[in-house]
PDB file of C-alpha atoms in Angstrom:
ATOM      1  CA  UNK A   1       1.217  12.159  19.503  1.00 51.00           C
ATOM      2  CA  UNK A   2       1.993  10.028  16.452  1.00 57.00           C
ATOM      3  CA  UNK A   3       2.641  11.576  13.029  1.00 90.00           C
ATOM      4  CA  UNK A   4      -0.381  10.307  11.140  1.00 96.00           C
ATOM      5  CA  UNK A   5      -1.246  10.418   7.468  1.00 97.00           C
ATOM      6  CA  UNK A   6      -4.542   9.677   5.783  1.00 98.00           C
ATOM      7  CA  UNK A   7      -5.077   8.219   2.342  1.00 98.00           C
ATOM      8  CA  UNK A   8      -7.558   6.319   0.223  1.00 97.00           C
ATOM      9  CA  UNK A   9      -7.622   2.595   0.696  1.00 98.00           C
ATOM     10  CA  UNK A  10      -5.982   0.397  -1.920  1.00 97.00           C
ATOM     11  CA  UNK A  11      -6.020  -3.312  -2.713  1.00 98.00           C
ATOM     12  CA  UNK A  12      -2.602  -3.759  -1.109  1.00 98.00           C
ATOM     13  CA  UNK A  13      -4.154  -2.861   2.284  1.00 98.00           C
ATOM     14  CA  UNK A  14      -6.030  -6.172   2.395  1.00 98.00           C
ATOM     15  CA  UNK A  15      -3.640  -8.013   4.740  1.00 98.00           C
ATOM     16  CA  UNK A  16      -3.514  -5.188   7.289  1.00 98.00           C
ATOM     17  CA  UNK A  17      -7.276  -4.604   7.136  1.00 98.00           C
ATOM     18  CA  UNK A  18      -8.192  -8.272   7.336  1.00 98.00           C
ATOM     19  CA  UNK A  19      -5.847  -8.759  10.268  1.00 98.00           C
ATOM     20  CA  UNK A  20      -7.498  -5.799  12.035  1.00 98.00           C
ATOM     21  CA  UNK A  21     -11.046  -7.107  11.484  1.00 98.00           C
ATOM     22  CA  UNK A  22      -9.973 -10.550  12.657  1.00 98.00           C
ATOM     23  CA  UNK A  23      -9.947  -9.180  16.220  1.00 97.00           C
ATOM     24  CA  UNK A  24     -13.268  -9.668  17.982  1.00 98.00           C
ATOM     25  CA  UNK A  25     -12.589  -6.623  20.196  1.00 95.00           C
ATOM     26  CA  UNK A  26     -12.530  -4.467  17.042  1.00 97.00           C
ATOM     27  CA  UNK A  27     -15.418  -5.949  15.060  1.00 97.00           C
ATOM     28  CA  UNK A  28     -17.824  -6.263  17.986  1.00 97.00           C
ATOM     29  CA  UNK A  29     -17.944  -2.451  18.093  1.00 97.00           C
ATOM     30  CA  UNK A  30     -18.644  -1.940  14.383  1.00 96.00           C
ATOM     31  CA  UNK A  31     -22.050  -1.681  12.792  1.00 91.00           C
ATOM     32  CA  UNK A  32     -21.638  -3.334   9.418  1.00 91.00           C
ATOM     33  CA  UNK A  33     -18.649  -5.691   9.552  1.00 96.00           C
ATOM     34  CA  UNK A  34     -19.340  -9.425   9.697  1.00 96.00           C
ATOM     35  CA  UNK A  35     -18.095 -11.957  12.208  1.00 97.00           C
ATOM     36  CA  UNK A  36     -16.325 -14.173  11.551  1.00 97.00           C
ATOM     37  CA  UNK A  37     -14.385 -11.969   9.132  1.00 97.00           C
ATOM     38  CA  UNK A  38     -15.111 -12.485   5.449  1.00 97.00           C
ATOM     39  CA  UNK A  39     -12.172 -11.903   3.081  1.00 98.00           C
ATOM     40  CA  UNK A  40     -14.433 -10.773   0.214  1.00 98.00           C
ATOM     41  CA  UNK A  41     -16.089  -8.170   2.444  1.00 98.00           C
ATOM     42  CA  UNK A  42     -12.687  -6.891   3.562  1.00 98.00           C
ATOM     43  CA  UNK A  43     -11.497  -6.708  -0.073  1.00 98.00           C
ATOM     44  CA  UNK A  44     -14.611  -4.670  -0.928  1.00 97.00           C
ATOM     45  CA  UNK A  45     -13.424  -2.030   1.550  1.00 96.00           C
ATOM     46  CA  UNK A  46      -9.818  -1.940   0.294  1.00 97.00           C
ATOM     47  CA  UNK A  47     -10.403   0.559  -2.481  1.00 97.00           C
ATOM     48  CA  UNK A  48     -11.161   4.277  -2.699  1.00 97.00           C
ATOM     49  CA  UNK A  49     -14.632   5.175  -1.438  1.00 96.00           C
ATOM     50  CA  UNK A  50     -16.952   6.268  -4.247  1.00 94.00           C
ATOM     51  CA  UNK A  51     -19.926   7.649  -2.318  1.00 92.00           C
ATOM     52  CA  UNK A  52     -20.809  10.859  -0.492  1.00 92.00           C
ATOM     53  CA  UNK A  53     -17.826  11.631   1.732  1.00 94.00           C
ATOM     54  CA  UNK A  54     -14.589   9.755   2.259  1.00 95.00           C
ATOM     55  CA  UNK A  55     -13.106   6.685   3.943  1.00 97.00           C
ATOM     56  CA  UNK A  56      -9.391   6.763   4.621  1.00 98.00           C
ATOM     57  CA  UNK A  57      -6.676   4.530   5.961  1.00 98.00           C
ATOM     58  CA  UNK A  58      -5.025   5.955   9.069  1.00 98.00           C
ATOM     59  CA  UNK A  59      -1.304   5.409   8.553  1.00 98.00           C
ATOM     60  CA  UNK A  60       1.947   5.860  10.399  1.00 95.00           C
ATOM     61  CA  UNK A  61       4.948   5.454   8.085  1.00 93.00           C
ATOM     62  CA  UNK A  62       2.443   4.143   5.488  1.00 88.00           C
ATOM     63  CA  UNK A  63       1.524   1.265   7.824  1.00 96.00           C
ATOM     64  CA  UNK A  64      -2.274   0.960   8.178  1.00 98.00           C
ATOM     65  CA  UNK A  65      -3.225   1.446  11.811  1.00 98.00           C
ATOM     66  CA  UNK A  66      -6.964   1.823  11.271  1.00 98.00           C
ATOM     67  CA  UNK A  67      -9.633   3.589   9.291  1.00 98.00           C
ATOM     68  CA  UNK A  68     -11.610   6.799   9.591  1.00 98.00           C
ATOM     69  CA  UNK A  69     -14.579   7.844   7.509  1.00 98.00           C
ATOM     70  CA  UNK A  70     -17.176  10.510   7.050  1.00 98.00           C
ATOM     71  CA  UNK A  71     -19.770   9.022   4.740  1.00 97.00           C
ATOM     72  CA  UNK A  72     -23.255  10.428   4.285  1.00 95.00           C
ATOM     73  CA  UNK A  73     -22.496  12.769   7.216  1.00 97.00           C
ATOM     74  CA  UNK A  74     -21.769   9.862   9.579  1.00 98.00           C
ATOM     75  CA  UNK A  75     -18.402   9.504  11.321  1.00 98.00           C
ATOM     76  CA  UNK A  76     -16.951   6.003  11.620  1.00 98.00           C
ATOM     77  CA  UNK A  77     -13.621   4.585  12.727  1.00 98.00           C
ATOM     78  CA  UNK A  78     -11.691   1.504  13.825  1.00 98.00           C
ATOM     79  CA  UNK A  79      -8.174   0.899  15.068  1.00 98.00           C
ATOM     80  CA  UNK A  80      -5.845  -2.076  15.386  1.00 97.00           C
ATOM     81  CA  UNK A  81      -5.861  -3.171  19.066  1.00 96.00           C
ATOM     82  CA  UNK A  82      -2.117  -2.732  19.564  1.00 96.00           C
ATOM     83  CA  UNK A  83      -2.544   0.992  18.915  1.00 96.00           C
ATOM     84  CA  UNK A  84      -5.367   1.605  21.399  1.00 95.00           C
ATOM     85  CA  UNK A  85      -4.659   4.228  24.036  1.00 93.00           C
ATOM     86  CA  UNK A  86      -2.350   6.362  21.881  1.00 93.00           C
ATOM     87  CA  UNK A  87      -4.884   9.102  21.030  1.00 94.00           C
ATOM     88  CA  UNK A  88      -4.928   8.074  17.380  1.00 96.00           C
ATOM     89  CA  UNK A  89      -8.682   7.978  16.849  1.00 97.00           C
ATOM     90  CA  UNK A  90      -9.247  11.310  18.553  1.00 95.00           C
ATOM     91  CA  UNK A  91      -6.534  12.923  16.418  1.00 95.00           C
ATOM     92  CA  UNK A  92      -7.852  11.309  13.218  1.00 97.00           C
ATOM     93  CA  UNK A  93     -11.438  12.278  14.051  1.00 97.00           C
ATOM     94  CA  UNK A  94     -10.433  15.921  14.615  1.00 95.00           C
ATOM     95  CA  UNK A  95      -8.749  15.905  11.199  1.00 95.00           C
ATOM     96  CA  UNK A  96     -11.742  14.315   9.471  1.00 97.00           C
ATOM     97  CA  UNK A  97     -14.225  16.652  11.164  1.00 97.00           C
ATOM     98  CA  UNK A  98     -12.150  19.664  10.112  1.00 95.00           C
ATOM     99  CA  UNK A  99     -12.155  18.354   6.528  1.00 96.00           C
ATOM    100  CA  UNK A 100     -15.866  17.574   6.714  1.00 96.00           C
ATOM    101  CA  UNK A 101     -16.888  20.933   8.118  1.00 96.00           C
ATOM    102  CA  UNK A 102     -14.722  22.690   5.502  1.00 94.00           C
ATOM    103  CA  UNK A 103     -17.595  21.790   3.157  1.00 94.00           C
ATOM    104  CA  UNK A 104     -19.972  24.756   3.575  1.00 93.00           C
ATOM    105  CA  UNK A 105     -22.987  22.549   2.817  1.00 93.00           C
ATOM    106  CA  UNK A 106     -22.341  20.230   5.792  1.00 95.00           C
ATOM    107  CA  UNK A 107     -24.142  21.558   8.842  1.00 96.00           C
ATOM    108  CA  UNK A 108     -23.871  18.513  11.082  1.00 97.00           C
ATOM    109  CA  UNK A 109     -22.370  15.057  11.573  1.00 98.00           C
ATOM    110  CA  UNK A 110     -23.700  12.019  13.368  1.00 98.00           C
ATOM    111  CA  UNK A 111     -21.928   9.057  14.946  1.00 98.00           C
ATOM    112  CA  UNK A 112     -23.038   5.962  16.814  1.00 98.00           C
ATOM    113  CA  UNK A 113     -21.602   3.725  19.487  1.00 98.00           C
ATOM    114  CA  UNK A 114     -22.924   0.603  21.121  1.00 98.00           C
ATOM    115  CA  UNK A 115     -23.869   1.442  24.720  1.00 98.00           C
ATOM    116  CA  UNK A 116     -21.145  -0.869  26.079  1.00 98.00           C
ATOM    117  CA  UNK A 117     -18.393   0.849  24.052  1.00 98.00           C
ATOM    118  CA  UNK A 118     -17.299   3.318  26.717  1.00 97.00           C
ATOM    119  CA  UNK A 119     -14.136   4.309  24.828  1.00 96.00           C
ATOM    120  CA  UNK A 120     -16.021   5.438  21.712  1.00 97.00           C
ATOM    121  CA  UNK A 121     -18.629   7.251  23.782  1.00 98.00           C
ATOM    122  CA  UNK A 122     -15.844   9.113  25.609  1.00 97.00           C
ATOM    123  CA  UNK A 123     -14.160  10.065  22.314  1.00 96.00           C
ATOM    124  CA  UNK A 124     -17.413  11.335  20.787  1.00 97.00           C
ATOM    125  CA  UNK A 125     -18.293  13.395  23.852  1.00 95.00           C
ATOM    126  CA  UNK A 126     -14.787  14.863  23.999  1.00 93.00           C
ATOM    127  CA  UNK A 127     -15.153  15.912  20.344  1.00 94.00           C
ATOM    128  CA  UNK A 128     -18.352  17.786  21.225  1.00 94.00           C
ATOM    129  CA  UNK A 129     -20.959  15.261  20.085  1.00 97.00           C
ATOM    130  CA  UNK A 130     -24.160  15.172  22.140  1.00 97.00           C
ATOM    131  CA  UNK A 131     -26.465  12.234  22.635  1.00 98.00           C
ATOM    132  CA  UNK A 132     -29.404  12.418  20.252  1.00 98.00           C
ATOM    133  CA  UNK A 133     -31.161   9.071  20.697  1.00 98.00           C
ATOM    134  CA  UNK A 134     -30.909   5.519  21.926  1.00 98.00           C
ATOM    135  CA  UNK A 135     -32.477   2.469  20.310  1.00 98.00           C
ATOM    136  CA  UNK A 136     -31.937  -1.239  20.078  1.00 98.00           C
ATOM    137  CA  UNK A 137     -30.551  -2.301  16.704  1.00 97.00           C
ATOM    138  CA  UNK A 138     -29.223  -5.495  15.215  1.00 96.00           C
ATOM    139  CA  UNK A 139     -25.444  -5.628  15.642  1.00 96.00           C
ATOM    140  CA  UNK A 140     -24.200  -7.643  12.675  1.00 96.00           C
ATOM    141  CA  UNK A 141     -21.022  -9.040  14.257  1.00 97.00           C
ATOM    142  CA  UNK A 142     -22.738  -9.757  17.582  1.00 97.00           C
ATOM    143  CA  UNK A 143     -25.843 -11.126  15.856  1.00 96.00           C
ATOM    144  CA  UNK A 144     -27.918  -9.617  18.632  1.00 96.00           C
ATOM    145  CA  UNK A 145     -30.144  -6.672  19.398  1.00 97.00           C
ATOM    146  CA  UNK A 146     -27.829  -4.143  21.042  1.00 98.00           C
ATOM    147  CA  UNK A 147     -28.449  -0.714  22.533  1.00 98.00           C
ATOM    148  CA  UNK A 148     -27.067   1.879  20.110  1.00 98.00           C
ATOM    149  CA  UNK A 149     -26.441   5.480  21.077  1.00 98.00           C
ATOM    150  CA  UNK A 150     -26.594   8.035  18.267  1.00 98.00           C
ATOM    151  CA  UNK A 151     -24.702  11.292  18.710  1.00 98.00           C
ATOM    152  CA  UNK A 152     -24.951  14.584  16.857  1.00 98.00           C
ATOM    153  CA  UNK A 153     -22.424  17.368  16.267  1.00 98.00           C
ATOM    154  CA  UNK A 154     -23.341  20.656  14.601  1.00 97.00           C
ATOM    155  CA  UNK A 155     -20.910  22.908  12.783  1.00 95.00           C
ATOM    156  CA  UNK A 156     -21.603  25.594  15.415  1.00 93.00           C
ATOM    157  CA  UNK A 157     -20.808  23.209  18.290  1.00 93.00           C
ATOM    158  CA  UNK A 158     -17.656  21.975  16.491  1.00 94.00           C
ATOM    159  CA  UNK A 159     -16.385  25.542  16.075  1.00 90.00           C
ATOM    160  CA  UNK A 160     -17.183  26.366  19.698  1.00 88.00           C
ATOM    161  CA  UNK A 161     -15.333  23.248  20.878  1.00 84.00           C
ATOM    162  CA  UNK A 162     -12.334  24.211  18.740  1.00 83.00           C
ATOM    163  CA  UNK A 163     -12.388  27.797  19.998  1.00 76.00           C
ATOM    164  CA  UNK A 164     -12.293  26.593  23.611  1.00 73.00           C
ATOM    165  CA  UNK A 165      -9.305  24.383  22.753  1.00 70.00           C
ATOM    166  CA  UNK A 166     -11.156  21.240  23.743  1.00 57.00           C
ATOM    167  CA  UNK A 167     -10.184  19.298  20.615  1.00 56.00           C
TER     168      UNK A 167
END
């Protein structure tokens, strides 16, 4: 498993981030990123998050591999394609969920995946998320109505999953 670090985004992350979101296989699975990639939109994400929660760069040797966030009790993530299959998102998500559930006021977290994103669905289920609902929504990058699956994870279920050693 890689030695990962997490940090706030900074302006100097633009090149790595913009390169990542220039891959259709990455952006097609995101909810709010545009296609084709827009440099100004990418720059708007290359700074510390100022809302409810956090959005971090996932780094290995300070090289940006992807991003992980827990904003408004919603988990989100993306990863550069050359790092797929290394267990990075699962490891980063476990870290973020542990940080998120350390807040005693957070009782649950939600996450979504397009129905054709089998990898994300597998990751969410492995982390203990359960399917809450399905609905067609506009996928910005795809510019199409797409079946979205929304998952839910309670603090109680997260602790039970941890206790069983499943994450």
